[in-house]
Amino acid sequence: MTAVLFIHGFPFDHFLWRHQRAALSRWRCFAPDLPGAGTSRGFDSPDAYSVASYATYLVGILDQSKIREAVICGLSMGGYIAFELLRRFPQRVRAAILCNTKAAADTPEAKRGRDALAAKAQQEGARAVAAELVPKLIARATRERQPEVVKEVTEMIARQPVPGIAGALRALRERPDATPLLATIRVPVLVVAGDDDQIAPAAGMQEMARAIPGARFALVPDAGHVAPLEQPITVSAALADFLANL
Ligand code: MLT
């Protein structure tokens, strides 16, 4: 049975994938909390957080479950970690699904934003992080028509441990540019974009898909940056179609 390893974004946990895990029960799905997120123990030191250390942690999960290769499905930061898996452990990747993500590294301005958000998390807590991020994460259509999704995204962020938030921000700030990797990817790839994603805009994601040999592109209407929670039926259907045709 094909294994699918779901990798959540920042500052989320496995809850992000709850609809897809239920909808894709034909496949062997794993949706772990990354170190420092949800109920997962954090890395011992703040400096230990990086996309490389997250990727190594996930390979450890595949090893424990005796899975030689998996389809990796990462959202945003999860996509950055998927790039790292493709870079460092290509033999463990059967195929890749890149949701609401981008290849470029942080600009100097974005890095300053990471530091400011880490300071806010430390001074004011995770709920303040949620208050800052949620308006950027959610599509206008979701805000207007699905207040329960706005609430669940807010609560998911508000329950994240502050050291894990700060660590993830470090990993995000220091991540390498994945643009040169794109043309070298040799596994099937599905790119999934939200048409109202302010953080990983759909146009950039389509360009990214064009740079990956043979990649497929799916645009999810009325979705922002957390498309799997905002439009679960459409996202699950796109994933199921891709997985069924591998
Ligand atoms: C995420 O959802 O993982 C973050 O938006 C990633 C980022 O800020 O670059």
CSV table of C-alpha atoms and ligand atoms in Angstrom, one decimal:
chain,number,residue,atom,x,y,z
A,1,MET,CA,0.0,0.0,0.0
A,2,THR,CA,1.4,3.4,-1.0
A,3,ALA,CA,2.4,5.5,2.1
A,4,VAL,CA,1.6,9.2,2.1
A,5,LEU,CA,3.5,11.4,4.5
A,6,PHE,CA,1.7,14.7,5.2
A,7,ILE,CA,3.9,17.6,6.4
A,8,HIS,CA,2.1,20.5,8.0
A,9,GLY,CA,3.1,24.2,7.6
A,10,PHE,CA,3.8,26.9,10.1
A,11,PRO,CA,2.5,27.4,12.8
A,12,PHE,CA,0.3,24.4,12.5
A,13,ASP,CA,0.1,20.8,13.4
A,14,HIS,CA,-1.3,17.5,12.1
A,15,PHE,CA,-4.9,18.9,12.4
A,16,LEU,CA,-4.2,20.7,9.1
A,17,TRP,CA,-4.7,17.4,7.3
A,18,ARG,CA,-7.6,16.0,9.2
A,19,HIS,CA,-10.0,16.0,6.2
A,20,GLN,CA,-7.4,14.5,3.8
A,21,ARG,CA,-6.5,11.7,6.2
A,22,ALA,CA,-10.2,10.7,6.4
A,23,ALA,CA,-10.8,11.0,2.7
A,24,LEU,CA,-7.6,9.1,1.7
A,25,SER,CA,-8.0,6.1,3.9
A,26,ARG,CA,-7.2,3.9,0.8
A,27,TRP,CA,-3.6,4.9,1.3
A,28,ARG,CA,-1.4,4.5,4.4
A,29,CYS,CA,-1.4,8.1,5.7
A,30,PHE,CA,1.0,9.6,8.2
A,31,ALA,CA,0.5,13.1,9.5
A,32,PRO,CA,3.0,13.6,12.3
A,33,ASP,CA,3.5,16.8,14.3
A,34,LEU,CA,6.9,18.2,13.5
A,35,PRO,CA,9.2,18.7,16.5
A,36,GLY,CA,8.0,21.6,18.6
A,37,ALA,CA,4.5,21.6,17.1
A,38,GLY,CA,1.3,20.1,18.5
A,39,THR,CA,2.2,17.5,21.1
A,40,SER,CA,5.6,16.6,19.6
A,41,ARG,CA,8.7,17.3,21.8
A,42,GLY,CA,10.8,20.1,20.4
A,43,PHE,CA,14.4,19.9,19.5
A,44,ASP,CA,16.8,20.4,22.4
A,45,SER,CA,18.2,23.7,21.3
A,46,PRO,CA,16.7,26.6,19.4
A,47,ASP,CA,19.6,26.3,16.9
A,48,ALA,CA,18.7,22.8,16.1
A,49,TYR,CA,15.6,23.9,14.1
A,50,SER,CA,16.1,23.8,10.3
A,51,VAL,CA,14.4,22.3,7.3
A,52,ALA,CA,17.2,19.8,7.3
A,53,SER,CA,16.6,18.7,10.9
A,54,TYR,CA,12.8,18.4,10.2
A,55,ALA,CA,13.6,16.3,7.1
A,56,THR,CA,15.8,14.0,9.1
A,57,TYR,CA,13.2,13.7,11.7
A,58,LEU,CA,10.6,12.6,9.1
A,59,VAL,CA,13.0,10.1,7.6
A,60,GLY,CA,13.3,8.6,11.1
A,61,ILE,CA,9.5,8.2,11.1
A,62,LEU,CA,9.6,6.4,7.8
A,63,ASP,CA,12.4,4.2,9.1
A,64,GLN,CA,10.5,3.3,12.3
A,65,SER,CA,7.5,2.3,10.2
A,66,LYS,CA,9.8,0.4,7.8
A,67,ILE,CA,8.7,2.5,4.8
A,68,ARG,CA,11.2,2.6,2.1
A,69,GLU,CA,9.6,5.3,0.1
A,70,ALA,CA,6.5,7.5,0.5
A,71,VAL,CA,4.6,10.2,-1.4
A,72,ILE,CA,5.4,13.3,0.5
A,73,CYS,CA,2.7,16.0,0.7
A,74,GLY,CA,3.8,19.3,2.3
A,75,LEU,CA,2.0,22.6,2.8
A,76,SER,CA,4.0,25.8,2.8
A,77,MET,CA,6.8,25.1,5.4
A,78,GLY,CA,5.9,21.5,4.8
A,79,GLY,CA,6.7,22.1,1.1
A,80,TYR,CA,10.1,23.6,2.1
A,81,ILE,CA,10.8,20.4,4.0
A,82,ALA,CA,9.6,18.4,1.1
A,83,PHE,CA,12.2,20.2,-1.1
A,84,GLU,CA,14.8,19.2,1.5
A,85,LEU,CA,13.7,15.6,1.4
A,86,LEU,CA,14.0,15.6,-2.4
A,87,ARG,CA,17.4,17.2,-2.1
A,88,ARG,CA,18.9,14.9,0.6
A,89,PHE,CA,16.8,11.7,0.5
A,90,PRO,CA,15.5,11.4,-3.1
A,91,GLN,CA,15.5,7.6,-2.8
A,92,ARG,CA,12.8,7.9,-0.1
A,93,VAL,CA,10.4,9.9,-2.2
A,94,ARG,CA,7.9,8.1,-4.5
A,95,ALA,CA,6.2,11.3,-5.6
A,96,ALA,CA,5.6,14.8,-4.2
A,97,ILE,CA,2.6,17.0,-3.6
A,98,LEU,CA,3.4,20.7,-3.0
A,99,CYS,CA,0.5,22.7,-1.5
A,100,ASN,CA,0.5,26.5,-0.9
A,101,THR,CA,4.2,26.7,-1.0
A,102,LYS,CA,7.1,28.4,-2.9
A,103,ALA,CA,10.6,27.7,-3.9
A,104,ALA,CA,12.4,31.0,-3.1
A,105,ALA,CA,14.3,31.6,0.1
A,106,ASP,CA,13.4,34.6,2.4
A,107,THR,CA,14.3,38.1,1.3
A,108,PRO,CA,16.2,40.2,3.9
A,109,GLU,CA,12.8,41.9,4.7
A,110,ALA,CA,11.1,38.6,5.2
A,111,LYS,CA,13.9,37.5,7.6
A,112,ARG,CA,13.3,40.7,9.6
A,113,GLY,CA,9.6,39.8,9.7
A,114,ARG,CA,10.5,36.3,11.1
A,115,ASP,CA,12.5,37.9,13.9
A,116,ALA,CA,9.7,40.3,14.7
A,117,LEU,CA,7.2,37.5,14.9
A,118,ALA,CA,9.5,35.4,17.1
A,119,ALA,CA,9.8,38.3,19.5
A,120,LYS,CA,6.0,38.7,19.5
A,121,ALA,CA,5.5,35.0,20.2
A,122,GLN,CA,7.9,35.2,23.1
A,123,GLN,CA,6.4,38.4,24.6
A,124,GLU,CA,2.7,37.9,23.9
A,125,GLY,CA,2.2,34.2,23.2
A,126,ALA,CA,0.8,32.0,20.5
A,127,ARG,CA,-2.6,33.7,20.5
A,128,ALA,CA,-1.0,37.0,19.4
A,129,VAL,CA,0.7,35.1,16.6
A,130,ALA,CA,-2.7,33.7,15.5
A,131,ALA,CA,-4.2,37.2,15.6
A,132,GLU,CA,-1.4,38.5,13.3
A,133,LEU,CA,-1.4,35.6,10.9
A,134,VAL,CA,-5.0,34.5,10.4
A,135,PRO,CA,-6.1,37.4,8.3
A,136,LYS,CA,-3.3,36.6,5.9
A,137,LEU,CA,-3.9,32.9,5.9
A,138,ILE,CA,-7.5,32.7,5.1
A,139,ALA,CA,-9.3,33.5,1.8
A,140,ARG,CA,-11.9,36.2,1.7
A,141,ALA,CA,-14.5,33.6,0.8
A,142,THR,CA,-13.6,31.6,3.8
A,143,ARG,CA,-13.8,34.6,6.1
A,144,GLU,CA,-17.3,35.5,4.7
A,145,ARG,CA,-18.8,32.0,4.5
A,146,GLN,CA,-17.0,29.7,6.9
A,147,PRO,CA,-16.5,31.3,10.3
A,148,GLU,CA,-16.0,27.9,11.8
A,149,VAL,CA,-12.9,27.4,9.7
A,150,VAL,CA,-11.5,30.7,10.8
A,151,LYS,CA,-12.0,29.6,14.3
A,152,GLU,CA,-10.4,26.2,13.9
A,153,VAL,CA,-7.3,27.8,12.2
A,154,THR,CA,-7.1,30.4,15.0
A,155,GLU,CA,-7.3,27.7,17.7
A,156,MET,CA,-4.8,25.5,16.0
A,157,ILE,CA,-2.2,28.3,16.0
A,158,ALA,CA,-3.1,29.4,19.5
A,159,ARG,CA,-2.3,26.0,20.9
A,160,GLN,CA,1.2,25.8,19.5
A,161,PRO,CA,4.1,25.9,22.0
A,162,VAL,CA,6.1,29.1,21.8
A,163,PRO,CA,9.6,27.5,21.7
A,164,GLY,CA,8.4,25.5,18.6
A,165,ILE,CA,7.1,28.6,17.0
A,166,ALA,CA,10.4,30.4,17.5
A,167,GLY,CA,12.3,27.4,16.3
A,168,ALA,CA,10.2,27.1,13.2
A,169,LEU,CA,10.7,30.8,12.4
A,170,ARG,CA,14.5,30.2,12.6
A,171,ALA,CA,14.1,27.2,10.2
A,172,LEU,CA,12.0,29.3,7.8
A,173,ARG,CA,14.5,32.3,7.9
A,174,GLU,CA,17.5,30.1,7.2
A,175,ARG,CA,16.0,27.8,4.6
A,176,PRO,CA,17.9,27.5,1.3
A,177,ASP,CA,16.5,28.6,-2.1
A,178,ALA,CA,14.9,25.6,-3.7
A,179,THR,CA,14.6,27.2,-7.2
A,180,PRO,CA,17.7,25.4,-8.6
A,181,LEU,CA,16.2,22.1,-7.4
A,182,LEU,CA,13.0,22.3,-9.4
A,183,ALA,CA,14.4,21.3,-12.8
A,184,THR,CA,16.2,18.3,-11.3
A,185,ILE,CA,13.1,16.7,-9.7
A,186,ARG,CA,12.5,13.3,-11.3
A,187,VAL,CA,9.4,12.0,-9.5
A,188,PRO,CA,5.7,12.8,-10.3
A,189,VAL,CA,4.7,16.1,-8.7
A,190,LEU,CA,1.3,17.7,-8.1
A,191,VAL,CA,1.3,21.4,-7.2
A,192,VAL,CA,-1.9,22.6,-5.4
A,193,ALA,CA,-2.5,26.4,-5.1
A,194,GLY,CA,-5.3,28.4,-3.5
A,195,ASP,CA,-6.7,31.1,-5.8
A,196,ASP,CA,-6.7,33.6,-2.9
A,197,ASP,CA,-3.4,32.7,-1.2
A,198,GLN,CA,-1.6,35.9,-0.1
A,199,ILE,CA,1.5,34.0,1.2
A,200,ALA,CA,2.1,31.7,-1.8
A,201,PRO,CA,0.3,33.3,-4.6
A,202,ALA,CA,-1.2,31.0,-7.3
A,203,ALA,CA,0.7,32.7,-10.1
A,204,GLY,CA,4.0,31.9,-8.5
A,205,MET,CA,3.0,28.4,-7.8
A,206,GLN,CA,2.0,27.9,-11.4
A,207,GLU,CA,5.4,29.2,-12.5
A,208,MET,CA,7.0,26.8,-10.0
A,209,ALA,CA,5.0,23.9,-11.5
A,210,ARG,CA,6.2,24.8,-15.0
A,211,ALA,CA,9.8,24.6,-13.7
A,212,ILE,CA,9.3,21.0,-12.5
A,213,PRO,CA,9.5,18.4,-15.3
A,214,GLY,CA,6.0,16.9,-15.9
A,215,ALA,CA,4.4,18.5,-12.8
A,216,ARG,CA,0.7,18.8,-12.7
A,217,PHE,CA,-1.0,22.0,-11.4
A,218,ALA,CA,-4.4,22.3,-9.5
A,219,LEU,CA,-6.0,25.6,-8.7
A,220,VAL,CA,-8.4,25.5,-5.8
A,221,PRO,CA,-11.2,28.1,-6.0
A,222,ASP,CA,-12.1,30.1,-2.9
A,223,ALA,CA,-9.0,29.0,-1.0
A,224,GLY,CA,-6.3,30.9,0.8
A,225,HIS,CA,-3.1,29.5,2.3
A,226,VAL,CA,-4.7,26.7,4.3
A,227,ALA,CA,-6.6,25.2,1.4
A,228,PRO,CA,-6.8,21.7,2.9
A,229,LEU,CA,-9.0,23.1,5.7
A,230,GLU,CA,-10.8,25.8,3.6
A,231,GLN,CA,-11.7,23.6,0.7
A,232,PRO,CA,-11.3,20.0,1.9
A,233,ILE,CA,-13.4,18.3,-0.7
A,234,THR,CA,-11.6,19.9,-3.7
A,235,VAL,CA,-8.2,19.4,-2.2
A,236,SER,CA,-8.8,15.7,-1.2
A,237,ALA,CA,-10.2,15.0,-4.7
A,238,ALA,CA,-7.1,16.5,-6.4
A,239,LEU,CA,-4.8,14.4,-4.1
A,240,ALA,CA,-6.8,11.2,-4.6
A,241,ASP,CA,-6.7,11.6,-8.4
A,242,PHE,CA,-3.0,12.2,-8.3
A,243,LEU,CA,-2.4,9.2,-6.0
A,244,ALA,CA,-4.7,6.9,-8.0
A,245,ASN,CA,-2.7,7.6,-11.1
A,246,LEU,CA,0.8,7.0,-9.8
B,1,MLT,C1,3.6,28.2,6.4
B,1,MLT,O1,2.3,28.1,6.2
B,1,MLT,O2,4.2,27.2,6.6
B,1,MLT,C2,4.2,29.6,6.4
B,1,MLT,O3,3.3,30.5,5.8
B,1,MLT,C3,5.5,29.6,5.6
B,1,MLT,C4,6.1,30.9,5.4
B,1,MLT,O4,5.7,31.8,6.2
B,1,MLT,O5,7.0,31.0,4.6
